[in-house]
Amino acid sequence: MKIAAIGGGVIGGGWIARFILAGHDVAVFDPHPEARRIVSEVMANAGDAWQRLYQAPLPSPGTISWAASIAEAVSGADYIQESVPERLDLKHRIIVEIEAAASPQAILASSTSGFKPSELREGATHPERILVAHPFNPVYLLPVVEVVGGGDAAQRASALLESVGMKPVQIAREIDAHIGDRLLEAVWREALWLIKDGIATTQEIDDIIRYGFGLRWAQMGLFETYRIAGGEAGMRHFLSQFGPALKWPWTKLMDVPDLDDELVDRIAAQSDLQSGAHSVRELERIRDTNLIGIFHALKANDWGVGKTVSTMENRFYAREGKKVTGYPLRLHEAHVTGGWLDYNGHMTEFRYLQVLGDATDAFLIHMGLDAEYRAGGHSAYTVETHIRHLAEVRGGTRLIVETRLLGYDEKRLRLHHAILDDRGETVATGEHMLLHVDTGANRTVAMPAALMRALEAIIAQDRAPHPDHAGIGIRAVRLKEASA
Amino acid sequence: MKIAAIGGGVIGGGWIARFILAGHDVAVFDPHPEARRIVSEVMANAGDAWQRLYQAPLPSPGTISWAASIAEAVSGADYIQESVPERLDLKHRIIVEIEAAASPQAILASSTSGFKPSELREGATHPERILVAHPFNPVYLLPVVEVVGGGDAAQRASALLESVGMKPVQIAREIDAHIGDRLLEAVWREALWLIKDGIATTQEIDDIIRYGFGLRWAQMGLFETYRIAGGEAGMRHFLSQFGPALKWPWTKLMDVPDLDDELVDRIAAQSDLQSGAHSVRELERIRDTNLIGIFHALKANDWGVGKTVSTMENRFYAREGKKVTGYPLRLHEAHVTGGWLDYNGHMTEFRYLQVLGDATDAFLIHMGLDAEYRAGGHSAYTVETHIRHLAEVRGGTRLIVETRLLGYDEKRLRLHHAILDDRGETVATGEHMLLHVDTGANRTVAMPAALMRALEAIIAQDRAPHPDHAGIGIRAVRLKEASA
């Protein structure tokens, strides 16, 4: 699938980064002299963010090519994302150029935050394939995209966008500014009045959001939150209780404040006071790190945006699933992310055991002791672990684990993992004894024949001598001990 | 400090739970027949949430007492939180009763979401101590509280609220509905129109929020997010770029939709479709678990609400700091939270090493190898670890670690930890060898005399024989191995 991007600013760059990281080739046209710099900066941020976001091995990235014209960029493209400035005449002119060179089946999606598909389609040769696909910044991390326009093109676009880790929301009826920006505008207008009237500062408004309802909205949005507020009686009760308040004069939204010099000065000064200690580049990095943390937190709870991340990871893992060859077994990789570092700037001690434990899980799945088998009431529990820390691991490192089966009997497994960094150096080893258990009865039981056959096949490959340190305890000679 | 709560619904119950968990005694008055049930349910949720939220040992909770009258509840109270229904006449009547029995110095804070302090103060004997302290649900988790009314009372109230883990935002000028609810009302009104006009469903609106800007607002709010959108040029550029859009007719907020039967039916039906698979009780638990995950994620990044959590934990630790007596040393406790459980419902393998590693850190601080010492360019790195898993650990367990110093020399420490559950059973042991290093030169160096003296004093207490398993490796007799 070939993708074309017309316009390579912050939004266009975010689209390009997302497509390329998901493995698609992208042809870009943007005559702006700074376009390559902006896109390459966004791509650097996005690449770093994806490494940290996804624990699964990422696909090989696609390639970016810079086209000399719109015609060159869109020729042969299956999907074209337009992200040029918000002027309808400009968008019309570009659509004419795109249609002259693109396949009639190609989807033409606009990042416009304000215009409706019917406006974009005026005068088009193939209007039905022109859509709105409106994302939110940063496009490479925030999943939501408003898909407006309907029909087969909207279905196909949504499938593509979903496959690159997004959450397409198809909007049934077109409306100025779609949905998200209307909600944002409503808040923005109210906030401007609060500043203009001297009720609150930008810092105070932001704090009320981020220490308050923003924390609810990151997970549930507006209606599901209010459903809870209605208590056992639910949404209907909430509406009957809070409906009347809507009639109260709690707004000045009948009018829009003039963004005169005085108001602009006031907002800019308050914003400097609030956020000026960080450059915008720093704020971007902080934002992305926070987003990744929130994504991981919701993934642990299998909720909201966390499910989107899991879906992508499962896809990445599934594609990797067939690749196990050679011995020692290479079944598990891990990326060392910012949250994994300690105060020394090294991977925190317990993350070593996380990597070793994940490698053990990968071995168990490999031998057939997978989720389906576990659902039948049996599992394997680690009872003993010996870790040797051999080298420090810094952030951004990709670790790979080499696993050996040192021995087994009907009830026991003895595994050895070596964790290698991206230069092939062994940074730690783990030796582990596991017991096969009946989880209901909570006692050790013999493994079935199928698992024993799998172990027999694996251990037949384990031809090298055992490592010298295997079976050896912590040696503590010549230490001062208590004079008991 | 004695606290009184007048009104024990969901909001009142949230206040009561927060004050009690922070160690304050609370006297409650609420004549509603269901009040005790509602408050006890909120307190159960809150207690569970605080156990999971804070890694530090919690203070001993305060006690709740149910008063037979307003006078009994507020007599001798230093702080009175009123959370009765939103009717001004009712609030005035209750304020009269409170003032008749309360000390003139007591702060009287109202949870009102709509009324201004000037309205509440009408006819009061001591109007200057009457404030608005408007929280957001769930009060025991969301930190933000709008403090309106100013003066000495607002300062004193903010100090108290901050001390129980809240983020008080003092609002300079009173206004109907304060700030948060005005922003929420603006979004709510726009959302109602979107539903009424058939543009989107409750699910679609919630998805656009929770997969989109809600994720930004949980960490930065509105203005700081837009500051980034302005790029290097910052807030002023953003205002000049997006200001004009404010004049566009992107809203119907000049009018409020009638919440007639048809609209109520439509919203209730859409909400059932979206969220009906979970009861409101389940949604509450999901919400709290997600909030805790987001709090932890932002704590790891030392940002926003995460800083509030850290501040509380540091306070809890500081109070615990003096309590180290006896041997083996009890320096570290941990709560087993939902995110620590694996697919078997037990504490995940690597969390054992997290607990052991945190216990090692606590030992290092105890012996003087603390942050200040590390800042001087020396630290201790674990080079070898031997873990024995002896029993499963379920969610909600409070673990305590007993630590022994088995031996040391100038450059090495040999530690032994036993992790005990709340019944005193040893669930795991860890034996660890650490090296004292010069972090700049990245090599092992001798410890200074002060640390050696501290170790000498500690090991003098280590009179018991070493555990049988100390120094012993993983025993793997009679396993089938490869026939090399």
PDB file of N, CA, C and O in Angstrom, chain B residues 138-179:
ATOM      1  N   PRO B 138     -14.429  11.228  42.288  1.00  0.00           N
ATOM      2  CA  PRO B 138     -14.483  10.804  43.685  1.00  0.00           C
ATOM      3  C   PRO B 138     -13.572  11.661  44.576  1.00  0.00           C
ATOM      4  O   PRO B 138     -12.380  11.785  44.297  1.00  0.00           O
ATOM      5  N   VAL B 139     -14.169  12.216  45.629  1.00  0.00           N
ATOM      6  CA  VAL B 139     -13.468  13.187  46.474  1.00  0.00           C
ATOM      7  C   VAL B 139     -12.237  12.561  47.135  1.00  0.00           C
ATOM      8  O   VAL B 139     -11.246  13.240  47.374  1.00  0.00           O
ATOM      9  N   TYR B 140     -12.295  11.242  47.392  1.00  0.00           N
ATOM     10  CA  TYR B 140     -11.160  10.601  48.076  1.00  0.00           C
ATOM     11  C   TYR B 140      -9.967  10.378  47.151  1.00  0.00           C
ATOM     12  O   TYR B 140      -8.890  10.048  47.608  1.00  0.00           O
ATOM     13  N   LEU B 141     -10.171  10.550  45.824  1.00  0.00           N
ATOM     14  CA  LEU B 141      -9.045  10.372  44.895  1.00  0.00           C
ATOM     15  C   LEU B 141      -8.683  11.653  44.140  1.00  0.00           C
ATOM     16  O   LEU B 141      -7.515  12.002  44.041  1.00  0.00           O
ATOM     17  N   LEU B 142      -9.676  12.333  43.541  1.00  0.00           N
ATOM     18  CA  LEU B 142      -9.344  13.529  42.752  1.00  0.00           C
ATOM     19  C   LEU B 142      -8.882  14.635  43.684  1.00  0.00           C
ATOM     20  O   LEU B 142      -9.592  14.990  44.622  1.00  0.00           O
ATOM     21  N   PRO B 143      -7.720  15.212  43.433  1.00  0.00           N
ATOM     22  CA  PRO B 143      -7.179  16.182  44.399  1.00  0.00           C
ATOM     23  C   PRO B 143      -7.815  17.571  44.343  1.00  0.00           C
ATOM     24  O   PRO B 143      -7.820  18.277  45.338  1.00  0.00           O
ATOM     25  N   VAL B 144      -8.353  17.981  43.200  1.00  0.00           N
ATOM     26  CA  VAL B 144      -8.674  19.398  43.069  1.00  0.00           C
ATOM     27  C   VAL B 144      -9.838  19.805  43.968  1.00  0.00           C
ATOM     28  O   VAL B 144     -10.798  19.041  44.152  1.00  0.00           O
ATOM     29  N   VAL B 145      -9.711  20.992  44.560  1.00  0.00           N
ATOM     30  CA  VAL B 145     -10.812  21.578  45.327  1.00  0.00           C
ATOM     31  C   VAL B 145     -10.764  23.083  45.105  1.00  0.00           C
ATOM     32  O   VAL B 145      -9.719  23.718  45.252  1.00  0.00           O
ATOM     33  N   GLU B 146     -11.905  23.644  44.689  1.00  0.00           N
ATOM     34  CA  GLU B 146     -11.988  25.088  44.452  1.00  0.00           C
ATOM     35  C   GLU B 146     -12.323  25.777  45.769  1.00  0.00           C
ATOM     36  O   GLU B 146     -13.382  25.518  46.347  1.00  0.00           O
ATOM     37  N   VAL B 147     -11.408  26.615  46.232  1.00  0.00           N
ATOM     38  CA  VAL B 147     -11.603  27.328  47.494  1.00  0.00           C
ATOM     39  C   VAL B 147     -11.941  28.783  47.168  1.00  0.00           C
ATOM     40  O   VAL B 147     -11.112  29.519  46.635  1.00  0.00           O
ATOM     41  N   VAL B 148     -13.183  29.190  47.459  1.00  0.00           N
ATOM     42  CA  VAL B 148     -13.648  30.531  47.117  1.00  0.00           C
ATOM     43  C   VAL B 148     -14.051  31.257  48.392  1.00  0.00           C
ATOM     44  O   VAL B 148     -14.700  30.670  49.261  1.00  0.00           O
ATOM     45  N   GLY B 149     -13.682  32.515  48.492  1.00  0.00           N
ATOM     46  CA  GLY B 149     -14.091  33.297  49.651  1.00  0.00           C
ATOM     47  C   GLY B 149     -12.965  34.160  50.199  1.00  0.00           C
ATOM     48  O   GLY B 149     -13.207  35.200  50.794  1.00  0.00           O
ATOM     49  N   GLY B 150     -11.728  33.707  50.012  1.00  0.00           N
ATOM     50  CA  GLY B 150     -10.575  34.523  50.361  1.00  0.00           C
ATOM     51  C   GLY B 150     -10.354  34.699  51.854  1.00  0.00           C
ATOM     52  O   GLY B 150     -11.051  34.121  52.685  1.00  0.00           O
ATOM     53  N   GLY B 151      -9.321  35.490  52.164  1.00  0.00           N
ATOM     54  CA  GLY B 151      -9.034  35.847  53.542  1.00  0.00           C
ATOM     55  C   GLY B 151      -8.325  34.741  54.303  1.00  0.00           C
ATOM     56  O   GLY B 151      -7.899  33.732  53.742  1.00  0.00           O
ATOM     57  N   ASP B 152      -8.235  34.953  55.626  1.00  0.00           N
ATOM     58  CA  ASP B 152      -7.534  34.034  56.502  1.00  0.00           C
ATOM     59  C   ASP B 152      -8.169  32.649  56.490  1.00  0.00           C
ATOM     60  O   ASP B 152      -7.470  31.627  56.507  1.00  0.00           O
ATOM     61  N   ALA B 153      -9.507  32.610  56.440  1.00  0.00           N
ATOM     62  CA  ALA B 153     -10.185  31.306  56.460  1.00  0.00           C
ATOM     63  C   ALA B 153      -9.790  30.483  55.240  1.00  0.00           C
ATOM     64  O   ALA B 153      -9.558  29.267  55.343  1.00  0.00           O
ATOM     65  N   ALA B 154      -9.698  31.111  54.063  1.00  0.00           N
ATOM     66  CA  ALA B 154      -9.323  30.390  52.842  1.00  0.00           C
ATOM     67  C   ALA B 154      -7.894  29.871  52.938  1.00  0.00           C
ATOM     68  O   ALA B 154      -7.586  28.763  52.483  1.00  0.00           O
ATOM     69  N   GLN B 155      -7.006  30.670  53.567  1.00  0.00           N
ATOM     70  CA  GLN B 155      -5.621  30.215  53.753  1.00  0.00           C
ATOM     71  C   GLN B 155      -5.577  28.997  54.663  1.00  0.00           C
ATOM     72  O   GLN B 155      -4.890  28.007  54.373  1.00  0.00           O
ATOM     73  N   ARG B 156      -6.299  29.086  55.780  1.00  0.00           N
ATOM     74  CA  ARG B 156      -6.272  27.969  56.734  1.00  0.00           C
ATOM     75  C   ARG B 156      -6.909  26.722  56.129  1.00  0.00           C
ATOM     76  O   ARG B 156      -6.407  25.603  56.288  1.00  0.00           O
ATOM     77  N   ALA B 157      -8.032  26.908  55.421  1.00  0.00           N
ATOM     78  CA  ALA B 157      -8.690  25.760  54.790  1.00  0.00           C
ATOM     79  C   ALA B 157      -7.766  25.116  53.762  1.00  0.00           C
ATOM     80  O   ALA B 157      -7.642  23.890  53.697  1.00  0.00           O
ATOM     81  N   SER B 158      -7.093  25.944  52.957  1.00  0.00           N
ATOM     82  CA  SER B 158      -6.208  25.387  51.918  1.00  0.00           C
ATOM     83  C   SER B 158      -5.085  24.571  52.543  1.00  0.00           C
ATOM     84  O   SER B 158      -4.709  23.514  52.022  1.00  0.00           O
ATOM     85  N   ALA B 159      -4.537  25.052  53.652  1.00  0.00           N
ATOM     86  CA  ALA B 159      -3.458  24.322  54.308  1.00  0.00           C
ATOM     87  C   ALA B 159      -3.952  22.955  54.780  1.00  0.00           C
ATOM     88  O   ALA B 159      -3.281  21.938  54.609  1.00  0.00           O
ATOM     89  N   LEU B 160      -5.143  22.917  55.368  1.00  0.00           N
ATOM     90  CA  LEU B 160      -5.693  21.640  55.819  1.00  0.00           C
ATOM     91  C   LEU B 160      -5.929  20.706  54.632  1.00  0.00           C
ATOM     92  O   LEU B 160      -5.559  19.524  54.665  1.00  0.00           O
ATOM     93  N   LEU B 161      -6.541  21.249  53.574  1.00  0.00           N
ATOM     94  CA  LEU B 161      -6.894  20.404  52.422  1.00  0.00           C
ATOM     95  C   LEU B 161      -5.632  19.883  51.740  1.00  0.00           C
ATOM     96  O   LEU B 161      -5.576  18.730  51.310  1.00  0.00           O
ATOM     97  N   GLU B 162      -4.619  20.719  51.678  1.00  0.00           N
ATOM     98  CA  GLU B 162      -3.351  20.281  51.094  1.00  0.00           C
ATOM     99  C   GLU B 162      -2.757  19.140  51.932  1.00  0.00           C
ATOM    100  O   GLU B 162      -2.223  18.180  51.384  1.00  0.00           O
ATOM    101  N   SER B 163      -2.923  19.233  53.246  1.00  0.00           N
ATOM    102  CA  SER B 163      -2.327  18.223  54.132  1.00  0.00           C
ATOM    103  C   SER B 163      -3.021  16.866  54.012  1.00  0.00           C
ATOM    104  O   SER B 163      -2.466  15.854  54.427  1.00  0.00           O
ATOM    105  N   VAL B 164      -4.230  16.817  53.462  1.00  0.00           N
ATOM    106  CA  VAL B 164      -4.909  15.527  53.273  1.00  0.00           C
ATOM    107  C   VAL B 164      -4.820  15.082  51.815  1.00  0.00           C
ATOM    108  O   VAL B 164      -5.608  14.262  51.349  1.00  0.00           O
ATOM    109  N   GLY B 165      -3.823  15.622  51.074  1.00  0.00           N
ATOM    110  CA  GLY B 165      -3.535  15.129  49.729  1.00  0.00           C
ATOM    111  C   GLY B 165      -4.309  15.823  48.630  1.00  0.00           C
ATOM    112  O   GLY B 165      -4.351  15.324  47.506  1.00  0.00           O
ATOM    113  N   MET B 166      -4.896  16.991  48.920  1.00  0.00           N
ATOM    114  CA  MET B 166      -5.666  17.682  47.886  1.00  0.00           C
ATOM    115  C   MET B 166      -4.842  18.788  47.214  1.00  0.00           C
ATOM    116  O   MET B 166      -3.747  19.120  47.644  1.00  0.00           O
ATOM    117  N   LYS B 167      -5.397  19.322  46.146  1.00  0.00           N
ATOM    118  CA  LYS B 167      -4.779  20.419  45.409  1.00  0.00           C
ATOM    119  C   LYS B 167      -5.767  21.584  45.466  1.00  0.00           C
ATOM    120  O   LYS B 167      -6.615  21.735  44.585  1.00  0.00           O
ATOM    121  N   PRO B 168      -5.693  22.400  46.538  1.00  0.00           N
ATOM    122  CA  PRO B 168      -6.621  23.526  46.616  1.00  0.00           C
ATOM    123  C   PRO B 168      -6.257  24.600  45.591  1.00  0.00           C
ATOM    124  O   PRO B 168      -5.080  24.948  45.455  1.00  0.00           O
ATOM    125  N   VAL B 169      -7.247  25.072  44.849  1.00  0.00           N
ATOM    126  CA  VAL B 169      -7.047  26.202  43.943  1.00  0.00           C
ATOM    127  C   VAL B 169      -7.910  27.340  44.480  1.00  0.00           C
ATOM    128  O   VAL B 169      -9.136  27.256  44.480  1.00  0.00           O
ATOM    129  N   GLN B 170      -7.238  28.367  44.972  1.00  0.00           N
ATOM    130  CA  GLN B 170      -7.985  29.509  45.525  1.00  0.00           C
ATOM    131  C   GLN B 170      -8.442  30.399  44.390  1.00  0.00           C
ATOM    132  O   GLN B 170      -7.631  30.847  43.572  1.00  0.00           O
ATOM    133  N   ILE B 171      -9.740  30.680  44.352  1.00  0.00           N
ATOM    134  CA  ILE B 171     -10.303  31.475  43.271  1.00  0.00           C
ATOM    135  C   ILE B 171     -10.489  32.904  43.767  1.00  0.00           C
ATOM    136  O   ILE B 171     -11.132  33.140  44.796  1.00  0.00           O
ATOM    137  N   ALA B 172      -9.882  33.822  43.016  1.00  0.00           N
ATOM    138  CA  ALA B 172      -9.757  35.199  43.488  1.00  0.00           C
ATOM    139  C   ALA B 172     -11.119  35.893  43.590  1.00  0.00           C
ATOM    140  O   ALA B 172     -11.418  36.545  44.588  1.00  0.00           O
ATOM    141  N   ARG B 173     -11.942  35.764  42.548  1.00  0.00           N
ATOM    142  CA  ARG B 173     -13.237  36.463  42.548  1.00  0.00           C
ATOM    143  C   ARG B 173     -14.350  35.454  42.445  1.00  0.00           C
ATOM    144  O   ARG B 173     -14.290  34.536  41.633  1.00  0.00           O
ATOM    145  N   GLU B 174     -15.369  35.618  43.256  1.00  0.00           N
ATOM    146  CA  GLU B 174     -16.454  34.645  43.229  1.00  0.00           C
ATOM    147  C   GLU B 174     -17.278  34.810  41.960  1.00  0.00           C
ATOM    148  O   GLU B 174     -17.392  35.900  41.388  1.00  0.00           O
ATOM    149  N   ILE B 175     -17.854  33.697  41.501  1.00  0.00           N
ATOM    150  CA  ILE B 175     -18.632  33.681  40.277  1.00  0.00           C
ATOM    151  C   ILE B 175     -19.565  32.479  40.386  1.00  0.00           C
ATOM    152  O   ILE B 175     -19.216  31.477  41.018  1.00  0.00           O
ATOM    153  N   ASP B 176     -20.751  32.579  39.807  1.00  0.00           N
ATOM    154  CA  ASP B 176     -21.677  31.447  39.834  1.00  0.00           C
ATOM    155  C   ASP B 176     -20.975  30.200  39.309  1.00  0.00           C
ATOM    156  O   ASP B 176     -20.334  30.235  38.256  1.00  0.00           O
ATOM    157  N   ALA B 177     -21.086  29.081  40.026  1.00  0.00           N
ATOM    158  CA  ALA B 177     -20.583  27.768  39.583  1.00  0.00           C
ATOM    159  C   ALA B 177     -19.060  27.680  39.539  1.00  0.00           C
ATOM    160  O   ALA B 177     -18.521  26.702  39.030  1.00  0.00           O
ATOM    161  N   HIS B 178     -18.380  28.723  40.089  1.00  0.00           N
ATOM    162  CA  HIS B 178     -16.918  28.698  40.165  1.00  0.00           C
ATOM    163  C   HIS B 178     -16.310  28.481  38.772  1.00  0.00           C
ATOM    164  O   HIS B 178     -16.764  29.098  37.823  1.00  0.00           O
ATOM    165  N   ILE B 179     -15.304  27.594  38.637  1.00  0.00           N
ATOM    166  CA  ILE B 179     -14.608  27.480  37.352  1.00  0.00           C
ATOM    167  C   ILE B 179     -14.842  26.119  36.700  1.00  0.00           C
ATOM    168  O   ILE B 179     -15.293  26.028  35.563  1.00  0.00           O
TER     169      ILE B 179
END
